[in-house]
Coordinates of C-alpha atoms and ligand atoms in Angstrom, one line a residue:
X21 CA 38.5 -4.7 15.8
X22 CA 36.1 -5.1 18.2
X23 CA 34.7 -8.5 18.0
X24 CA 30.9 -8.2 16.6
X25 CA 28.5 -9.4 19.1
X26 CA 25.7 -12.7 18.1
X27 CA 22.1 -10.6 18.7
X28 CA 21.2 -13.9 20.9
X29 CA 23.8 -16.5 21.2
X30 CA 23.3 -18.8 17.8
X31 CA 21.8 -22.3 20.5
X32 CA 18.7 -19.2 21.2
X33 CA 18.3 -18.6 17.3
X34 CA 15.1 -20.6 15.9
X35 CA 16.5 -23.1 14.6
X36 CA 14.7 -24.0 11.3
X37 CA 13.9 -27.5 11.0
X38 CA 15.2 -29.6 7.6
X39 CA 11.3 -30.6 6.6
X40 CA 10.7 -27.4 7.9
X41 CA 12.4 -25.0 4.5
X42 CA 9.5 -27.0 1.9
X43 CA 6.7 -26.0 4.2
X44 CA 8.1 -22.3 4.7
X45 CA 9.4 -22.1 0.1
X46 CA 5.0 -23.6 -0.4
X47 CA 4.2 -21.2 2.1
X48 CA 6.1 -18.5 0.7
X49 CA 5.0 -18.8 -2.8
X50 CA 1.3 -19.0 -1.3
X51 CA 1.8 -15.8 0.3
X52 CA 4.6 -13.9 -0.6
X53 CA 5.1 -11.8 -4.2
X54 CA 8.4 -10.8 -4.0
X55 CA 10.3 -7.3 -5.4
X56 CA 11.8 -7.9 -9.2
X57 CA 10.9 -12.2 -9.1
X58 CA 9.1 -14.1 -11.6
X59 CA 6.8 -16.1 -9.5
X60 CA 6.2 -19.1 -11.5
X61 CA 9.7 -20.4 -11.1
X62 CA 10.7 -19.4 -8.2
X63 CA 7.3 -21.5 -7.0
X64 CA 8.8 -24.5 -9.2
X65 CA 12.3 -23.9 -7.0
X66 CA 11.8 -22.4 -4.1
X67 CA 13.2 -19.8 -1.9
X68 CA 16.1 -19.9 0.1
X69 CA 15.2 -19.3 3.4
X70 CA 17.3 -17.1 4.7
X71 CA 16.9 -17.8 9.2
X72 CA 20.4 -16.4 10.4
X73 CA 23.6 -14.2 10.2
X74 CA 26.6 -12.2 12.1
X75 CA 29.6 -10.3 11.0
X76 CA 30.0 -11.2 7.0
X77 CA 28.2 -14.5 6.8
X78 CA 24.7 -15.1 6.4
X79 CA 23.3 -18.6 7.1
X80 CA 20.1 -20.8 5.2
X81 CA 17.3 -23.2 6.7
X82 CA 19.2 -26.2 5.3
X83 CA 22.4 -25.0 7.7
X84 CA 24.3 -23.9 5.5
X85 CA 27.1 -21.1 5.5
X86 CA 27.3 -18.9 3.1
X87 CA 29.6 -15.4 2.8
X88 CA 27.3 -12.7 2.1
X89 CA 29.4 -10.8 -0.3
X90 CA 26.7 -8.4 -1.3
X91 CA 26.1 -6.8 2.5
X92 CA 22.4 -7.9 2.1
X93 CA 22.1 -5.3 -1.0
X94 CA 24.3 -2.9 -0.4
X95 CA 24.1 -2.5 2.8
X96 CA 24.6 -4.0 6.3
X97 CA 28.0 -2.2 6.1
X98 CA 28.7 -2.4 9.4
X99 CA 28.3 -6.0 9.7
X100 CA 25.3 -8.6 10.5
X101 CA 25.1 -8.8 14.3
X102 CA 26.0 -5.6 15.9
X103 CA 23.6 -5.8 19.4
X104 CA 24.5 -2.2 19.6
X105 CA 22.3 -1.7 16.8
X106 CA 19.4 -3.7 18.7
X107 CA 19.8 -2.3 22.2
X108 CA 19.8 1.6 19.8
X109 CA 16.1 0.9 18.5
X110 CA 14.9 -1.2 22.2
X111 CA 15.8 1.4 24.2
X112 CA 14.2 3.9 21.6
X113 CA 11.4 2.0 21.1
X114 CA 10.6 2.0 24.9
X115 CA 11.1 5.4 25.6
X116 CA 9.4 6.7 21.7
X117 CA 7.9 4.6 19.0
X118 CA 6.5 7.1 17.2
X119 CA 5.9 10.6 17.1
X120 CA 5.7 12.8 13.2
X121 CA 7.6 15.6 12.1
X122 CA 4.3 16.9 10.3
X123 CA 2.5 20.2 12.5
X124 CA 5.5 21.8 13.7
X125 CA 6.7 18.7 16.1
X126 CA 9.9 17.5 16.3
X127 CA 12.1 13.9 17.4
X128 CA 15.6 13.9 19.1
X129 CA 17.1 11.2 17.0
X130 CA 15.8 12.5 14.3
X131 CA 17.6 16.2 15.1
X132 CA 20.6 14.6 16.2
X133 CA 21.5 12.4 13.3
X134 CA 20.4 15.7 11.1
X135 CA 23.2 17.7 13.0
X136 CA 26.2 14.7 12.6
X137 CA 25.2 14.0 9.1
X138 CA 25.3 17.4 8.1
X139 CA 28.7 17.4 10.1
X140 CA 29.5 14.4 8.0
X141 CA 28.7 15.9 4.8
X142 CA 32.4 17.7 3.5
X143 CA 32.5 20.6 2.5
X144 CA 33.6 21.5 -1.4
X145 CA 34.5 24.4 -2.2
X146 CA 32.3 26.6 0.5
X147 CA 29.2 24.2 0.0
X148 CA 28.2 22.3 2.8
X149 CA 24.9 20.1 3.7
X150 CA 23.9 21.9 6.4
X151 CA 19.9 19.8 6.1
X152 CA 18.9 17.1 5.8
X153 CA 14.9 15.9 4.2
X154 CA 14.3 12.5 5.8
X155 CA 12.3 9.4 4.0
X156 CA 12.3 5.1 4.6
X157 CA 14.2 4.6 1.8
X158 CA 16.6 5.0 -1.7
X159 CA 14.0 5.0 -4.2
X160 CA 11.1 7.6 -2.4
X161 CA 14.6 9.4 -1.3
X162 CA 14.6 9.9 -5.2
X163 CA 10.6 11.2 -5.4
X164 CA 11.7 13.2 -2.6
X165 CA 14.3 15.0 -5.5
X166 CA 12.4 15.5 -7.9
X167 CA 9.6 17.4 -6.4
X168 CA 12.5 19.1 -4.1
X169 CA 14.3 20.6 -7.8
X170 CA 10.8 21.7 -9.6
X171 CA 10.0 23.7 -6.4
X172 CA 13.4 25.0 -6.3
X173 CA 13.0 26.4 -10.2
X174 CA 10.1 27.4 -9.0
X175 CA 10.3 29.5 -6.7
X176 CA 13.2 31.3 -9.1
X177 CA 11.3 32.1 -11.0
X178 CA 11.8 29.1 -14.1
X179 CA 9.4 27.0 -13.6
X180 CA 9.7 26.0 -17.9
X181 CA 13.1 24.4 -15.5
X182 CA 11.6 20.6 -15.0
X183 CA 14.4 18.4 -17.6
X184 CA 16.2 16.4 -15.1
X185 CA 18.4 14.1 -16.9
X186 CA 19.5 10.4 -16.1
X187 CA 21.6 7.1 -17.8
X188 CA 21.0 4.2 -19.5
X189 CA 21.8 1.5 -16.9
X190 CA 21.7 3.7 -14.0
X191 CA 19.2 2.2 -11.0
X192 CA 17.5 5.3 -9.0
X193 CA 14.6 3.6 -7.3
X194 CA 11.5 1.8 -8.6
X195 CA 8.5 3.9 -7.3
X196 CA 7.6 6.2 -10.0
X197 CA 9.7 8.6 -9.7
X198 CA 12.3 6.3 -8.1
X199 CA 12.0 4.2 -11.6
X200 CA 12.0 7.0 -15.1
X201 CA 14.9 8.4 -13.4
X202 CA 16.7 4.7 -13.3
X203 CA 18.1 3.8 -16.6
X204 CA 16.3 0.0 -16.9
X205 CA 14.7 -0.5 -20.1
X206 CA 13.1 -3.7 -18.5
X207 CA 11.0 -1.0 -16.2
X208 CA 10.4 1.5 -18.6
X209 CA 8.6 -1.1 -20.0
X210 CA 6.2 -2.4 -17.3
X211 CA 4.2 0.6 -16.7
X212 CA 4.4 4.4 -19.6
X213 CA 7.7 4.6 -17.9
X214 CA 9.8 6.8 -17.5
X215 CA 7.5 9.7 -16.2
X216 CA 7.5 13.5 -18.9
X217 CA 10.2 15.4 -18.2
X218 CA 13.5 12.5 -17.9
X219 CA 15.4 11.8 -19.7
X220 CA 19.2 9.5 -20.5
X221 CA 21.9 9.3 -21.5
X222 CA 25.1 7.3 -22.3
X223 CA 26.4 6.0 -19.1
X224 CA 30.0 6.0 -19.1
X225 CA 31.0 2.5 -19.1
X226 CA 34.4 1.8 -21.4
X227 CA 34.5 -1.4 -21.9
X228 CA 31.0 -0.8 -24.5
X229 CA 31.9 2.5 -25.1
X230 CA 35.0 2.9 -26.1
X231 CA 36.0 4.1 -29.9
X232 CA 39.1 1.3 -30.7
X233 CA 42.1 3.2 -29.8
X234 CA 39.8 5.4 -27.1
X235 CA 41.7 5.7 -23.8
X236 CA 40.1 5.5 -20.9
X237 CA 40.3 9.7 -19.9
X238 CA 39.8 10.2 -23.4
X239 CA 36.2 8.2 -23.2
X240 CA 36.2 10.4 -19.7
X241 CA 35.2 13.3 -21.6
X242 CA 33.6 11.6 -24.6
X243 CA 31.3 10.3 -22.5
X244 CA 30.9 13.1 -20.0
X245 CA 29.9 15.3 -22.8
X246 CA 26.5 13.5 -24.1
X247 CA 24.9 15.7 -21.1
X248 CA 26.1 19.1 -22.3
X249 CA 25.0 17.7 -26.0
X250 CA 21.2 16.7 -24.5
X251 CA 21.2 19.9 -22.3
X252 CA 21.4 21.1 -26.3
X253 CA 18.8 19.0 -27.4
X254 CA 16.2 19.7 -24.4
X255 CA 16.8 23.3 -24.5
X256 CA 19.8 24.8 -21.7
X257 CA 17.0 26.7 -20.3
X258 CA 14.2 23.7 -19.6
X259 CA 16.8 21.8 -17.2
X260 CA 16.4 21.3 -14.0
X261 CA 19.1 18.9 -12.4
X262 CA 21.5 15.8 -14.3
X263 CA 21.2 12.3 -11.4
X264 CA 23.8 9.9 -11.4
X265 CA 25.3 7.3 -9.3
X266 CA 29.3 8.4 -8.3
X267 CA 30.3 4.1 -9.5
X268 CA 26.3 2.4 -11.6
X269 CA 26.0 -0.3 -8.8
X270 CA 23.1 -2.5 -9.7
X271 CA 23.9 -1.4 -13.4
X272 CA 27.2 -4.0 -12.7
X273 CA 29.8 -2.2 -10.3
X274 CA 30.6 0.7 -13.1
X275 CA 32.8 3.1 -12.4
X276 CA 33.4 6.2 -14.5
X277 CA 37.2 6.9 -16.5
X278 CA 39.3 9.6 -13.3
X279 CA 37.5 12.4 -15.9
X280 CA 33.9 11.9 -16.4
X281 CA 33.4 13.5 -13.0
X282 CA 35.2 16.6 -13.7
X283 CA 33.7 17.2 -17.4
X284 CA 30.1 17.0 -15.5
X285 CA 31.5 19.4 -13.1
X286 CA 32.5 21.6 -15.3
X287 CA 29.1 21.1 -17.9
X288 CA 26.8 21.3 -14.7
X289 CA 28.5 24.3 -13.7
X290 CA 28.4 26.1 -16.4
X291 CA 24.4 25.4 -17.1
X292 CA 24.1 26.3 -14.4
X293 CA 21.5 22.5 -13.3
X294 CA 21.5 21.0 -10.2
X295 CA 23.5 18.3 -10.0
X296 CA 22.4 15.1 -7.3
X297 CA 25.0 12.5 -6.4
X298 CA 23.0 9.4 -5.8
X299 CA 25.0 8.0 -2.9
X300 CA 22.7 5.2 -1.6
X301 CA 24.7 2.6 -2.5
X302 CA 28.5 4.7 -2.2
X303 CA 28.6 7.0 1.1
X304 CA 28.3 5.9 4.2
X305 CA 32.1 4.6 3.7
X306 CA 30.9 2.3 1.3
X307 CA 34.1 3.1 -1.6
X308 CA 36.0 4.6 1.6
X309 CA 34.9 8.0 2.2
X310 CA 31.4 8.8 3.8
X311 CA 29.9 10.5 1.0
X312 CA 31.5 9.4 -1.9
X313 CA 31.2 13.1 -4.4
X314 CA 34.3 13.5 -1.5
X315 CA 36.2 11.0 -3.5
X316 CA 35.5 12.0 -6.6
X317 CA 36.1 16.0 -6.1
X318 CA 32.7 17.0 -7.4
X319 CA 29.9 19.7 -5.7
X320 CA 26.6 18.0 -5.5
X321 CA 23.4 20.1 -4.6
X322 CA 21.9 17.0 -3.4
X323 CA 23.2 13.5 -2.5
X324 CA 20.2 11.0 -2.2
X325 CA 21.1 8.1 0.8
X326 CA 19.3 5.5 2.0
X327 CA 21.5 1.6 2.9
X328 CA 24.0 2.7 5.3
X329 CA 23.4 4.9 7.2
X330 CA 21.4 2.2 10.1
X331 CA 23.5 -1.3 8.0
X332 CA 20.5 -1.7 6.8
X333 CA 19.3 -2.9 10.0
X334 CA 15.6 -0.7 9.8
X335 CA 14.9 1.4 7.2
X336 CA 15.8 5.1 6.6
X337 CA 16.9 7.2 3.3
X338 CA 16.8 10.8 3.1
X339 CA 17.5 13.7 0.8
X340 CA 21.0 15.5 2.3
X341 CA 19.8 19.0 1.1
X342 CA 22.6 21.7 0.0
X343 CA 23.2 25.1 0.6
X344 CA 21.8 26.5 -3.0
X345 CA 18.8 24.6 -2.4
X346 CA 17.8 24.8 1.2
X347 CA 18.2 28.5 0.1
X348 CA 15.7 29.4 -1.6
X349 CA 13.5 26.5 -0.1
X350 CA 13.5 28.7 3.4
X351 CA 14.0 31.7 2.3
X352 CA 11.5 31.6 -0.2
X353 CA 9.3 28.4 -0.1
X354 CA 6.9 29.2 2.2
X355 CA 5.6 25.6 2.8
X356 CA 6.9 23.0 0.9
X357 CA 3.6 20.1 0.6
X358 CA 5.3 17.0 0.7
X359 CA 6.9 13.9 3.1
X360 CA 6.4 10.5 4.2
X361 CA 5.1 9.4 8.0
X362 CA 7.8 7.9 9.1
X363 CA 10.4 11.0 8.2
X364 CA 13.1 11.7 10.6
X365 CA 11.7 7.9 12.6
X366 CA 12.4 7.6 15.9
X367 CA 13.5 4.2 16.0
X368 CA 15.3 4.3 12.7
X369 CA 17.1 8.1 13.0
X370 CA 18.1 6.1 16.7
X371 CA 19.7 3.2 14.8
X372 CA 21.6 5.2 12.5
X373 CA 23.3 7.6 15.6
X374 CA 24.6 3.7 16.5
X375 CA 26.1 2.5 13.1
X376 CA 27.6 6.1 12.7
X377 CA 29.4 5.5 16.6
X378 CA 29.9 2.2 14.9
X379 CA 31.4 2.9 12.0
X380 CA 33.5 6.1 13.2
X381 CA 34.5 4.3 16.5
X382 CA 35.8 1.0 14.5
X383 CA 36.7 3.4 11.3
X384 CA 35.8 1.7 8.6
X385 CA 35.4 5.0 6.3
X386 CA 39.3 4.6 7.1
X387 CA 40.3 1.4 6.7
X388 CA 37.8 0.9 4.1
X389 CA 40.0 3.8 2.3
X390 CA 44.0 2.5 3.2
X391 CA 43.3 -0.7 4.0
X392 CA 41.3 -3.1 3.3
X393 CA 39.7 -1.0 0.0
X394 CA 43.4 -1.3 -0.8
X395 CA 44.4 -5.1 -0.6
X396 CA 40.9 -5.9 -1.8
X397 CA 42.2 -4.3 -4.8
X398 CA 45.1 -6.4 -5.7
X399 CA 43.8 -9.9 -5.0
X400 CA 40.5 -8.8 -6.8
X401 CA 42.5 -7.0 -9.7
X402 CA 44.8 -10.6 -10.0
X403 CA 41.4 -12.4 -11.1
X404 CA 41.9 -10.3 -14.1
X405 CA 44.3 -12.5 -15.0
X406 CA 42.1 -16.2 -15.4
X407 CA 41.4 -17.6 -18.7
X408 CA 37.4 -16.4 -18.1
X409 CA 38.0 -13.0 -17.4
X410 CA 38.0 -10.3 -19.6
X411 CA 38.3 -7.0 -17.2
X412 CA 38.0 -6.7 -12.5
X413 CA 37.8 -3.8 -10.8
X414 CA 37.7 -2.1 -7.4
X415 CA 36.3 1.7 -6.1
X416 CA 36.7 0.9 -2.0
X417 CA 34.2 -1.8 -1.6
X418 CA 32.2 -2.4 -4.3
X419 CA 33.8 -4.5 -7.3
X420 CA 33.4 -5.9 -10.8
X421 CA 34.3 -8.5 -13.2
X422 CA 33.3 -9.4 -16.9
X423 CA 32.9 -12.6 -18.2
X424 CA 34.0 -13.1 -21.6
X425 CA 34.7 -15.6 -24.1
X426 CA 37.9 -14.2 -25.2
X427 CA 40.2 -12.1 -22.8
X428 CA 42.2 -10.4 -25.0
X429 CA 39.9 -9.5 -28.2
X430 CA 36.8 -8.8 -25.1
X431 CA 35.0 -10.9 -27.3
X432 CA 31.6 -12.0 -24.7
X433 CA 29.6 -14.8 -25.1
X434 CA 25.6 -14.9 -26.6
X435 CA 23.5 -13.3 -23.9
X436 CA 21.4 -16.6 -24.2
X437 CA 23.8 -18.5 -23.0
X438 CA 23.9 -16.8 -19.0
X439 CA 27.3 -17.3 -18.4
X440 CA 27.1 -14.7 -14.9
X441 CA 23.9 -17.0 -13.5
X442 CA 25.8 -20.3 -14.4
X443 CA 28.5 -18.7 -12.4
X444 CA 26.4 -17.6 -8.9
X445 CA 24.6 -21.0 -9.0
X446 CA 28.9 -22.1 -8.6
X447 CA 29.6 -19.2 -5.7
X448 CA 26.4 -20.3 -3.9
X449 CA 26.3 -24.2 -3.9
X450 CA 30.1 -23.1 -2.8
X451 CA 29.6 -20.8 0.1
X452 CA 29.5 -17.2 -1.5
X453 CA 27.3 -14.7 -2.7
X454 CA 28.2 -12.8 -5.2
X455 CA 26.1 -11.2 -7.9
X456 CA 25.4 -11.8 -11.8
X457 CA 24.6 -8.9 -14.2
X458 CA 24.8 -10.8 -17.4
X459 CA 27.7 -11.2 -17.3
X460 CA 29.0 -9.7 -14.9
X461 CA 29.9 -10.2 -11.3
X462 CA 30.0 -8.0 -8.9
X463 CA 30.1 -8.1 -4.8
X464 CA 30.1 -5.3 -2.3
X465 CA 30.9 -7.6 0.7
X466 CA 30.5 -5.7 4.6
X467 CA 32.8 -3.0 5.2
X468 CA 34.5 -5.4 8.7
X469 CA 35.6 -7.7 6.0
X470 CA 38.9 -7.9 7.4
X471 CA 42.7 -8.9 5.1
X472 CA 42.4 -13.0 5.9
X473 CA 38.5 -12.8 4.9
X474 CA 38.7 -10.8 1.8
X475 CA 41.8 -13.9 1.2
X476 CA 38.7 -16.6 2.3
X477 CA 36.5 -14.8 -0.3
X478 CA 38.9 -14.2 -3.5
X479 CA 39.8 -17.7 -3.4
X480 CA 35.8 -18.7 -3.6
X481 CA 35.8 -16.4 -6.5
X482 CA 39.1 -18.0 -8.0
X483 CA 37.1 -21.7 -7.3
X484 CA 34.3 -19.9 -8.2
X485 CA 35.2 -18.8 -11.9
X486 CA 37.2 -22.5 -12.0
X487 CA 34.0 -24.7 -11.3
X488 CA 32.4 -22.0 -14.4
X489 CA 35.2 -22.0 -16.9
X490 CA 34.9 -26.0 -16.8
X491 CA 31.3 -25.5 -17.7
X492 CA 31.6 -23.5 -20.2
X493 CA 34.8 -25.9 -21.8
X494 CA 32.4 -28.5 -21.8
X495 CA 29.2 -27.6 -23.3
X496 CA 31.3 -25.4 -26.1
X497 CA 30.7 -21.9 -25.8
X498 CA 34.8 -21.1 -25.8
X499 CA 38.4 -23.2 -26.9
Ligands
PXG522 N1 18.9 4.4 -5.9 C1 20.1 4.0 -6.1 C2 21.5 4.4 -6.8 C3 20.4 2.1 -5.3 O1 21.3 1.6 -5.5 C4 18.2 3.2 -4.8 C5 18.1 4.7 -5.0 C6 16.5 2.3 -3.8 O2 17.1 2.4 -3.2 P1 15.8 1.8 -2.8 O3 15.9 1.7 -1.0 O4 14.3 3.1 -2.4 O5 15.4 0.1 -2.8 C7 18.7 1.7 -5.2 C8 18.2 1.0 -4.4 C9 20.1 -4.3 -7.1 C10 19.9 -3.6 -5.7 O6 19.8 -5.9 -7.9 C11 20.3 -2.9 -6.0 C12 19.0 -1.7 -5.7 C13 17.4 -2.7 -4.5 C14 17.6 -3.4 -5.0 C15 18.6 -4.2 -6.1 O7 21.5 -4.6 -7.1 N2 19.9 -0.2 -5.0

C-alpha cells in the first residue's frame, strides 16, 4: 500500500496552543449552532476541537491522538491526508472554480465523473445505470429521489402512485423529505414529520424483532413480508417506491439476515414499485464493493450516494438513475423542474475523480472484500465472548456490537443507564472514536486500515469494554 501523504508537514500545521482550547470552546458555544446537539449541554462541557488528521488518526487541540474508527462520519474512505485530492481541488479551482449545469451548459469534471460512475455501477440482470443526477449531500439526493419517483409515475399516467415506503430506524437525511423518509421518531417529533405520502415498516433487526425459536433466515423473510403487507394496506396502485439502506448505518449498523433482500426484490417486482437503495454509507468500498446492491444481489432503480464518493474531502452527493427511470424521464419527460446551484460542482467532481483514482489504484473495495474485511470480522466477532457483549457482527468495514446485561439471555440494560455512552466516554479517553447508538457500539473505519491497525483498534475496543464492565459492576448494574 502507498503511504498516504500529509497535506502539510506537521510543523506547518497551525498548532492550537493548549490555552486556546477554552477560548475556542467559548466562541463555539457563543456562535456556532451544531447539528443534532443540545447546546445547553454542550456549553457546560465544551466541544472537542479537532485540529488535524492523517491516515486513520485525528488530533485534538490538546494534542491527543485518536484512532478514528468512524471515518469522520462514515465518509473518509481513502483516509486523511491525501495530497492528490487537495491538488485536484487546487487545480480545478484555478481552472474553473464554479460553473452551473443549468441553461444547457456543462463542465468537464462533472461529465467525466458521471461517465466513470456509470461504468462503475454493476449491471444486474441487464439493468444498468447510465445516468447520474448530482447534488451536494445525501439529504438533497433523497429529496431528488422523492421528486424523481413521483415525476416518473406522473409521466406514466399513474399520478396516484405517490406513497413511498421506508423503514423505522432508517436514516435518509435531515431535510424535510430526508427526515420524513427516515424512521427516526425523535426527528419526526420535531416539525410535524413525516410529510404526507411517506409511511414506514419495521426494520430487519433480528435481535429485537425475532420471535422465540425463529431463525435469522425465517425472520428475514417475515421482516421483508411487512413490505407486502404495507403495499396491500396502502393499495398497490398507490405505492411509488420502497427506499432502504443495504445495511442501516446511523440506526446502529443493523445487518439484515441473508434472506431479507431477495424477498424484498421479489415483492417490489411483484407489485412493480421502484426500489431505491440508499448507499450514502454503504457504497464506495464500505461493504467491499463499489456499490452495495451488488453484494446483496438486488436490482435497485435508483441509488443514493454521497460521503465516500469524495471520501468526505468536499461535499458531493447524487443519485444513480437506472435505465427504467432514465428512459421515461428523458423520452417522455420534457423539463424536470429540479436542481441545485451546486449540481455537478466542478471542484467537488474533480476531487471525486481523484478519490476514485486512489481507491482504484489501491484496490480499496477489493481489499475490504477479500483481506481486511474478513480479518476485521475475525477479530471483531471474537469480542462476542466478552461478558458485556450480546452480539458482535461485521459487514465489510462496518461493525456493531450490543452491550447487554446478560449475554446468555440478551437481557438489556435499562435504557436510562446510558451504558453505551459510558463506553463511548472510555473510548475517547483511551484514544478511540467509536459511536454509541443506544447500547449498540458501532464502527466504520477508513478503508485504508491495515491488518496491524485493525489489531490496534480491536485491542483498544477490548480495553474500553473491560473498563465499561468495571464501571457497570461497580454501579451494581450487573452481577
Ligand atoms: N442517507 C444515509 C443512509 C445516510 O447515512 C444521509 C442519507 C444524509 O446525508 P447528508 O450528507 O445529508 O448528511 C445519511 C447521512 C450518524 C449520522 O449519526 C449519519 C449520517 C449523517 C449524520 C449523522 O450516524 N448519515
